[in-house]
Tab-separated table of C-alpha atoms and ligand atoms in Angstrom:
chain	number	residue	atom	x	y	z
A	1	MET	CA	0.000	0.000	0.000
A	2	ALA	CA	1.462	3.327	-1.035
A	3	ASP	CA	2.117	5.772	1.783
A	4	CYS	CA	3.461	9.294	1.481
A	5	PRO	CA	6.481	9.552	-0.812
A	6	LEU	CA	9.789	10.578	0.740
A	7	ILE	CA	11.082	14.052	-0.069
A	8	ALA	CA	14.226	13.323	-2.074
A	9	SER	CA	14.997	17.016	-2.588
A	10	ARG	CA	13.285	20.290	-1.734
A	11	LYS	CA	14.240	21.547	-5.202
A	12	GLY	CA	13.546	20.344	-8.711
A	13	PHE	CA	16.194	18.570	-10.817
A	14	TYR	CA	17.294	20.210	-14.090
A	15	HIS	CA	17.640	17.705	-16.940
A	16	GLU	CA	18.102	17.746	-20.713
A	17	LEU	CA	15.722	15.205	-22.251
A	18	LYS	CA	16.790	13.512	-25.478
A	19	ALA	CA	14.175	12.751	-28.147
A	20	GLY	CA	13.302	9.049	-28.294
A	21	ARG	CA	14.992	8.204	-24.991
A	22	ARG	CA	13.007	6.374	-22.284
A	23	TYR	CA	12.938	7.766	-18.734
A	24	ALA	CA	11.742	6.309	-15.422
A	25	TRP	CA	11.139	9.010	-12.830
A	26	CYS	CA	11.255	7.952	-9.189
A	27	SER	CA	7.892	8.641	-7.518
A	28	CYS	CA	8.682	7.090	-4.124
A	29	GLY	CA	11.636	9.311	-3.195
A	30	ARG	CA	13.746	6.310	-2.134
A	31	SER	CA	16.004	6.023	-5.165
A	32	LYS	CA	19.692	6.775	-4.698
A	33	ARG	CA	19.819	7.811	-8.383
A	34	GLN	CA	17.499	10.855	-8.267
A	35	PRO	CA	15.433	11.908	-10.039
A	36	PHE	CA	15.356	8.467	-11.653
A	37	CYS	CA	14.165	5.077	-10.385
A	38	ASP	CA	16.730	2.547	-9.100
A	39	GLY	CA	14.194	-0.086	-8.022
A	40	ALA	CA	14.068	0.987	-4.372
A	41	HIS	CA	10.264	1.325	-4.609
A	42	GLN	CA	9.847	-2.478	-4.406
A	43	GLY	CA	7.204	-3.270	-1.800
A	44	THR	CA	6.204	0.371	-1.212
A	45	GLY	CA	3.198	0.484	-3.544
A	46	PHE	CA	4.856	3.220	-5.606
A	47	GLU	CA	5.758	2.759	-9.244
A	48	PRO	CA	8.075	4.874	-11.402
A	49	VAL	CA	6.576	7.197	-14.041
A	50	ILE	CA	7.923	5.869	-17.338
A	51	PHE	CA	7.813	7.874	-20.555
A	52	THR	CA	9.641	8.410	-23.840
A	53	ALA	CA	10.758	11.964	-24.665
A	54	GLU	CA	9.131	13.302	-27.824
A	55	ARG	CA	11.830	15.944	-28.384
A	56	ASP	CA	15.057	17.339	-27.026
A	57	GLU	CA	13.921	19.519	-24.150
A	58	GLU	CA	15.140	21.118	-20.952
A	59	VAL	CA	12.904	20.158	-18.028
A	60	ILE	CA	12.736	20.387	-14.250
A	61	PHE	CA	11.925	17.003	-12.730
A	62	CYS	CA	10.073	17.037	-9.425
A	63	GLY	CA	12.451	16.326	-6.531
A	64	CYS	CA	10.003	16.552	-3.622
A	65	LYS	CA	7.655	13.888	-5.104
A	66	HIS	CA	4.605	16.006	-4.274
A	67	SER	CA	4.123	17.670	-7.693
A	68	GLY	CA	0.655	17.704	-9.208
A	69	THR	CA	2.273	17.607	-12.662
A	70	ALA	CA	4.645	14.667	-12.039
A	71	PRO	CA	7.160	13.805	-13.246
A	72	PHE	CA	7.792	17.540	-13.628
A	73	CYS	CA	8.009	20.260	-10.982
A	74	ASP	CA	4.946	22.438	-10.333
A	75	GLY	CA	6.420	24.352	-7.393
A	76	ALA	CA	4.822	22.080	-4.750
A	77	HIS	CA	8.168	22.002	-2.906
A	78	ASN	CA	7.621	25.654	-1.936
A	79	ASN	CA	4.666	24.635	0.237
A	80	LEU	CA	6.179	21.660	2.056
A	81	PRO	CA	6.218	21.627	5.869
A	82	GLY	CA	9.145	23.776	6.952
A	83	GLY	CA	8.189	26.587	4.581
A	84	TYR	CA	9.789	28.238	1.590
A	85	ALA	CA	13.524	27.575	1.351
A	86	GLU	CA	15.303	30.556	2.877
A	87	ASP	CA	18.880	31.689	3.246
A	88	ASP	CA	20.786	33.552	5.965
A	89	PRO	CA	21.837	36.929	4.540
A	90	ASP	CA	24.393	37.234	7.355
A	91	SER	CA	26.186	33.944	6.694
A	92	ALA	CA	29.922	34.177	6.115
A	93	ALA	CA	29.475	33.282	2.436
A	94	ASN	CA	26.838	35.977	1.948
A	95	GLN	CA	28.840	38.597	3.814
A	96	ALA	CA	31.596	38.108	1.219
A	97	ILE	CA	29.182	39.177	-1.559
A	98	ALA	CA	29.877	42.774	-2.546
A	99	ALA	CA	27.193	45.408	-3.097
A	100	VAL	CA	27.120	47.411	-6.340
A	101	THR	CA	25.290	50.646	-7.073
A	102	ALA	CA	23.653	51.930	-10.233
A	103	ASP	CA	25.654	53.677	-12.975
A	104	PRO	CA	24.617	57.188	-14.150
A	105	GLY	CA	22.114	55.530	-16.494
A	106	GLY	CA	20.301	54.032	-13.504
A	107	ARG	CA	21.528	50.495	-14.240
A	108	ALA	CA	23.210	48.202	-11.678
A	109	MET	CA	24.908	45.193	-13.299
A	110	LEU	CA	25.323	41.972	-11.328
A	111	ASP	CA	27.013	38.702	-12.242
A	112	GLY	CA	25.162	36.147	-14.332
A	113	GLY	CA	23.661	38.860	-16.555
A	114	LEU	CA	21.317	40.059	-13.807
A	115	CYS	CA	20.620	43.768	-13.739
A	116	VAL	CA	18.435	46.302	-11.977
A	117	VAL	CA	17.201	49.409	-13.797
A	118	ALA	CA	15.709	52.575	-12.290
A	119	PRO	CA	13.380	54.050	-14.956
A	120	GLY	CA	14.254	57.620	-13.927
A	121	GLY	CA	17.816	57.104	-15.131
A	122	VAL	CA	16.797	56.034	-18.647
A	123	ALA	CA	16.352	58.688	-21.364
A	124	PRO	CA	12.697	59.087	-22.355
A	125	ARG	CA	11.252	59.162	-25.856
A	126	ALA	CA	7.941	60.787	-26.700
A	127	ALA	CA	5.213	60.521	-29.332
A	128	GLY	CA	1.997	62.493	-28.862
A	129	SER	CA	0.679	61.957	-25.333
A	130	LEU	CA	2.932	58.931	-24.799
A	131	THR	CA	6.358	59.049	-23.139
A	132	TRP	CA	8.267	55.776	-22.951
A	133	ARG	CA	11.551	54.386	-21.758
A	134	ALA	CA	13.202	51.148	-22.901
A	135	LEU	CA	14.323	49.525	-19.635
A	136	VAL	CA	15.324	45.993	-20.640
A	137	THR	CA	15.905	44.962	-24.261
A	138	PRO	CA	18.070	42.481	-26.210
A	139	ALA	CA	20.856	45.089	-25.951
A	140	HIS	CA	20.943	44.293	-22.233
A	141	GLY	CA	21.106	40.537	-22.801
A	142	ALA	CA	17.381	39.765	-22.796
A	143	ARG	CA	16.575	36.835	-25.091
A	144	PHE	CA	12.825	36.489	-24.746
A	145	GLN	CA	11.270	39.781	-23.720
A	146	SER	CA	11.737	43.541	-23.426
A	147	CYS	CA	10.303	45.852	-20.786
A	148	PHE	CA	9.183	49.454	-21.282
A	149	HIS	CA	7.894	52.136	-18.911
A	150	LEU	CA	5.001	54.190	-20.350
A	151	THR	CA	3.456	57.431	-19.127
A	152	CYS	CA	0.364	58.785	-20.855
A	153	ALA	CA	-0.740	62.402	-20.623
A	154	PRO	CA	-4.499	63.096	-20.719
A	155	GLY	CA	-5.940	62.245	-24.112
A	156	THR	CA	-5.491	59.268	-26.399
A	157	SER	CA	-2.054	57.820	-26.999
A	158	PRO	CA	-0.594	56.857	-30.352
A	159	VAL	CA	-1.346	53.296	-31.446
A	160	VAL	CA	1.337	50.866	-30.246
A	161	ALA	CA	1.794	47.767	-32.373
A	162	ALA	CA	2.945	44.489	-30.973
A	163	GLY	CA	4.956	44.021	-34.171
A	164	GLY	CA	4.361	40.286	-34.146
A	165	ARG	CA	5.161	40.099	-30.425
A	166	HIS	CA	3.075	39.222	-27.397
A	167	SER	CA	2.406	42.328	-25.276
A	168	VAL	CA	1.548	42.350	-21.582
A	169	LEU	CA	0.589	45.601	-19.838
A	170	TYR	CA	0.346	46.468	-16.147
A	171	CYS	CA	-1.373	49.660	-15.048
A	172	LEU	CA	0.664	51.154	-12.228
A	173	ASP	CA	-1.553	54.174	-11.584
A	174	GLY	CA	-4.361	56.236	-13.060
A	175	GLU	CA	-7.673	55.164	-14.506
A	176	GLY	CA	-8.796	55.028	-18.116
A	177	SER	CA	-9.105	52.552	-20.941
A	178	VAL	CA	-6.883	50.448	-23.164
A	179	THR	CA	-8.303	49.775	-26.611
A	180	ILE	CA	-6.966	46.581	-28.147
A	181	SER	CA	-7.463	46.423	-31.918
A	182	GLY	CA	-10.772	48.280	-31.588
A	183	ARG	CA	-12.042	46.598	-28.390
A	184	PRO	CA	-11.934	48.841	-25.256
A	185	PHE	CA	-11.027	47.531	-21.780
A	186	ALA	CA	-11.189	49.463	-18.508
A	187	ALA	CA	-7.820	49.851	-16.797
A	188	ARG	CA	-6.869	51.125	-13.365
A	189	ALA	CA	-4.043	50.483	-10.920
A	190	GLN	CA	-3.143	46.771	-10.684
A	191	THR	CA	-4.887	45.748	-13.920
A	192	GLY	CA	-2.986	43.394	-16.249
A	193	LEU	CA	-3.847	43.288	-19.959
A	194	TYR	CA	-2.826	41.045	-22.864
A	195	VAL	CA	-2.422	42.079	-26.523
A	196	MET	CA	-1.961	39.328	-29.125
A	197	PRO	CA	0.985	39.469	-31.545
A	198	ASP	CA	-0.805	40.973	-34.566
A	199	GLU	CA	-3.012	43.339	-32.594
A	200	ALA	CA	-2.252	46.889	-31.403
A	201	PHE	CA	-3.334	49.083	-28.499
A	202	ALA	CA	-3.878	52.687	-27.464
A	203	ILE	CA	-4.414	54.193	-24.004
A	204	ALA	CA	-7.048	56.862	-23.301
A	205	ALA	CA	-7.483	58.752	-20.043
A	206	ASP	CA	-8.594	62.065	-18.590
A	207	ARG	CA	-5.667	62.084	-16.175
A	208	PRO	CA	-2.089	60.823	-16.471
A	209	MET	CA	-1.588	57.039	-16.388
A	210	THR	CA	1.543	54.940	-15.929
A	211	PHE	CA	2.075	51.459	-17.323
A	212	TYR	CA	4.795	48.865	-17.612
A	213	LEU	CA	4.827	46.974	-20.904
A	214	TRP	CA	6.522	43.631	-21.537
A	215	GLN	CA	6.893	42.519	-25.178
A	216	GLY	CA	8.190	39.181	-26.311
A	217	PRO	CA	10.240	38.212	-28.175
A	218	GLY	CA	11.998	41.395	-27.251
A	219	GLY	CA	12.628	44.474	-29.367
A	220	GLU	CA	14.629	47.640	-28.800
A	221	ALA	CA	11.833	50.158	-29.399
A	222	LEU	CA	8.072	50.550	-29.605
A	223	ASP	CA	6.400	50.220	-33.003
A	224	LEU	CA	3.835	52.980	-33.543
A	225	LEU	CA	1.034	52.858	-36.139
A	226	ASP	CA	-0.892	55.630	-37.841
A	227	ALA	CA	-4.262	53.991	-37.184
A	228	MET	CA	-5.847	51.390	-34.945
A	229	PRO	CA	-6.343	48.059	-36.736
A	230	GLY	CA	-9.699	46.314	-36.308
A	231	ASN	CA	-8.272	42.822	-35.965
A	232	PHE	CA	-9.209	41.999	-32.348
A	233	ASP	CA	-9.018	38.216	-31.908
A	234	ALA	CA	-12.421	37.365	-30.438
A	235	SER	CA	-11.391	33.776	-29.712
A	236	HIS	CA	-10.055	35.186	-26.410
A	237	PRO	CA	-12.398	38.051	-25.488
A	238	ASP	CA	-11.171	38.395	-21.871
A	239	ARG	CA	-7.929	40.364	-21.916
A	240	ALA	CA	-7.918	42.254	-18.636
A	241	GLU	CA	-7.395	40.871	-15.134
A	242	GLU	CA	-7.607	42.855	-11.923
A	243	ILE	CA	-5.981	42.056	-8.625
A	244	ALA	CA	-8.261	40.045	-6.328
A	245	PRO	CA	-7.090	38.745	-2.906
A	246	ASP	CA	-9.218	35.591	-3.253
A	247	GLN	CA	-7.154	34.607	-6.308
A	248	ARG	CA	-3.867	34.472	-4.387
A	249	GLN	CA	-1.824	31.280	-4.453
A	250	ALA	CA	0.262	30.613	-1.356
A	251	MET	CA	3.938	29.656	-1.364
A	252	ALA	CA	4.365	29.156	2.403
A	253	ALA	CA	4.348	32.742	3.777
A	254	ARG	CA	4.666	34.170	0.243
A	255	TYR	CA	1.867	34.520	-2.246
A	256	PHE	CA	1.205	35.486	-5.832
A	257	GLN	CA	-1.765	36.036	-8.106
A	258	LEU	CA	-1.672	35.240	-11.787
A	259	LEU	CA	-2.835	38.153	-13.934
A	260	VAL	CA	-2.277	37.592	-17.677
A	261	ASP	CA	-2.026	33.915	-18.625
A	262	ALA	CA	-3.560	31.267	-20.898
A	263	ARG	CA	-7.084	32.327	-19.849
A	264	HIS	CA	-6.484	35.484	-21.865
A	265	GLY	CA	-4.808	33.693	-24.782
A	266	SER	CA	-1.239	34.213	-23.583
A	267	THR	CA	0.478	30.860	-24.004
A	268	VAL	CA	4.138	31.794	-23.530
A	269	MET	CA	4.085	34.900	-21.318
A	270	THR	CA	2.621	34.794	-17.815
A	271	GLN	CA	2.144	37.831	-15.593
A	272	PHE	CA	1.784	37.742	-11.823
A	273	GLN	CA	1.785	40.033	-8.818
A	274	GLY	CA	3.421	38.688	-5.687
A	275	ASN	CA	4.392	39.403	-2.114
A	276	ILE	CA	7.605	38.442	-0.335
A	277	PRO	CA	7.729	38.670	3.471
A	278	LEU	CA	10.765	39.823	5.468
A	279	SER	CA	13.268	37.125	4.422
A	280	LYS	CA	15.917	36.103	1.892
A	281	ALA	CA	15.150	33.270	-0.514
A	282	GLU	CA	17.607	30.456	-0.999
A	283	PRO	CA	19.549	31.042	-4.255
A	284	HIS	CA	17.787	29.326	-7.171
A	285	ARG	CA	17.292	29.377	-10.948
A	286	HIS	CA	14.440	29.235	-13.451
A	287	LEU	CA	14.248	27.959	-16.996
A	288	TYR	CA	12.237	31.052	-17.907
A	289	GLU	CA	13.444	34.625	-18.299
A	290	GLU	CA	11.856	36.935	-15.741
A	291	ILE	CA	11.442	40.713	-15.574
A	292	LEU	CA	10.078	42.054	-12.277
A	293	VAL	CA	8.979	45.527	-11.183
A	294	VAL	CA	9.117	46.513	-7.510
A	295	LEU	CA	5.757	48.015	-6.532
A	296	ASP	CA	6.562	48.809	-2.915
A	297	GLY	CA	8.948	47.829	-0.157
A	298	GLN	CA	12.735	47.769	0.050
A	299	GLY	CA	14.956	44.817	-0.652
A	300	MET	CA	18.098	43.381	-2.174
A	301	VAL	CA	18.661	41.280	-5.275
A	302	TRP	CA	21.546	38.830	-4.951
A	303	GLY	CA	23.561	37.166	-7.684
A	304	GLU	CA	26.286	34.640	-6.908
A	305	ALA	CA	29.027	37.260	-6.464
A	306	LEU	CA	27.278	40.643	-6.322
A	307	LYS	CA	24.148	42.188	-4.840
A	308	THR	CA	22.323	45.521	-5.155
A	309	PRO	CA	19.487	47.258	-3.293
A	310	ILE	CA	16.022	47.539	-4.837
A	311	GLY	CA	13.073	49.810	-4.150
A	312	PRO	CA	9.790	50.991	-5.676
A	313	GLY	CA	9.907	51.439	-9.451
A	314	ASP	CA	13.077	49.394	-9.949
A	315	VAL	CA	13.006	46.784	-12.708
A	316	LEU	CA	14.860	43.482	-12.210
A	317	PHE	CA	16.073	41.469	-15.171
A	318	LEU	CA	16.688	37.793	-14.257
A	319	PRO	CA	18.028	35.770	-17.202
A	320	ALA	CA	17.031	32.138	-17.613
A	321	LYS	CA	19.232	29.816	-15.524
A	322	ALA	CA	20.977	32.681	-13.676
A	323	VAL	CA	21.464	32.003	-9.951
A	324	HIS	CA	19.714	34.683	-7.897
A	325	SER	CA	17.709	35.354	-4.787
A	326	LEU	CA	15.508	38.204	-3.567
A	327	GLN	CA	15.576	39.581	-0.059
A	328	CYS	CA	12.820	41.666	1.484
A	329	LEU	CA	14.016	44.267	3.985
A	330	SER	CA	10.623	45.833	4.761
A	331	PRO	CA	8.513	44.488	7.659
A	332	GLU	CA	5.397	45.120	5.554
A	333	GLY	CA	6.773	42.984	2.705
A	334	LEU	CA	8.030	43.489	-0.828
A	335	ASN	CA	5.383	43.629	-3.569
A	336	LEU	CA	6.323	42.948	-7.165
A	337	VAL	CA	4.707	42.447	-10.559
A	338	GLY	CA	6.493	40.346	-13.141
A	339	VAL	CA	6.341	38.446	-16.390
A	340	ILE	CA	7.980	35.108	-17.157
A	341	TYR	CA	8.743	33.891	-20.677
A	342	PRO	CA	8.440	31.085	-21.613
A	343	GLY	CA	6.395	29.763	-18.719
A	344	ASN	CA	3.019	29.441	-17.053
A	345	ASN	CA	3.985	28.958	-13.406
A	346	PRO	CA	6.264	31.367	-11.496
A	347	ALA	CA	6.584	28.867	-8.620
A	348	ILE	CA	8.814	26.459	-10.601
A	349	ASN	CA	12.490	26.734	-9.710
A	350	TYR	CA	15.555	24.613	-9.190
B	401	FES	S1	12.987	3.987	-6.741
B	401	FES	FE1	11.391	5.478	-6.460
B	401	FES	S2	9.898	4.862	-7.973
B	401	FES	FE2	11.499	3.398	-8.238
């Protein structure tokens, strides 16, 4: 009779699958050859999960054996008894990590390609009522997505094309509407919106509004059109998602809420808003590229060899597979909004 599996690891296992190769993932947690079966499940009631890889693919195998998407990680390890894996910021190893500050352009560069950008240090560009800053682009090492800061004066903005890219918006402040290829959506602080690759959008408001815009795959600049196209894709009519406390997903004492995701037609970019309590996460990696914006609170972003302080408005670029951890230094917590690409679950790490 199967009992609870043993926790082989509180982290997932990175692996490169080979097309056509057969794998047997250990579900019992007793194997000495993790994450794969070595036969130690005999008599436990557990059986390995056996499958043949359809393609070459990087994956994160579940190490805690509690994933709901076994054999792959779904972030269940973050909610195991004992809480989210944390790190001591005052350990001898961490005290040896040097702090860096931003350059005159508002950019602090860490090891591993990590960087933190303060929008105020980036030169603005303007078109009509729209002022925008390119914060993270391929020029800064981003492979999958770019991030822009937008401010809109009262009126209607120029039409911004996705240029064949997925676009994800987050309204930081103000209240107005975002028209997506002819279809208007109400937007106010903490609203996420999704624009499909061939669509375009414009922002209209009576008072100034501020947005962050993620576009993927990334570009260096915004594409502006002379007129709004009428090609709204009605197969996904719901494009806006507001923050709602009852939609939070817990990760021990942390939580996040998904905003833009597959419900809105976004299959590769996922947006979330999250809260980190007073703590430092254990260093970890993701297979996805992540760009985060600090909404409020003070903290520190750590690479393997360098760290830098973060505060409201700062934008964090975390490349895929780069070792990092975030530390919250505010008793009231650190609130962030972010987008991962490619990915649908910001809880998966290794
Ligand atoms: S050793 Fe764990 S499933 Fe076989």
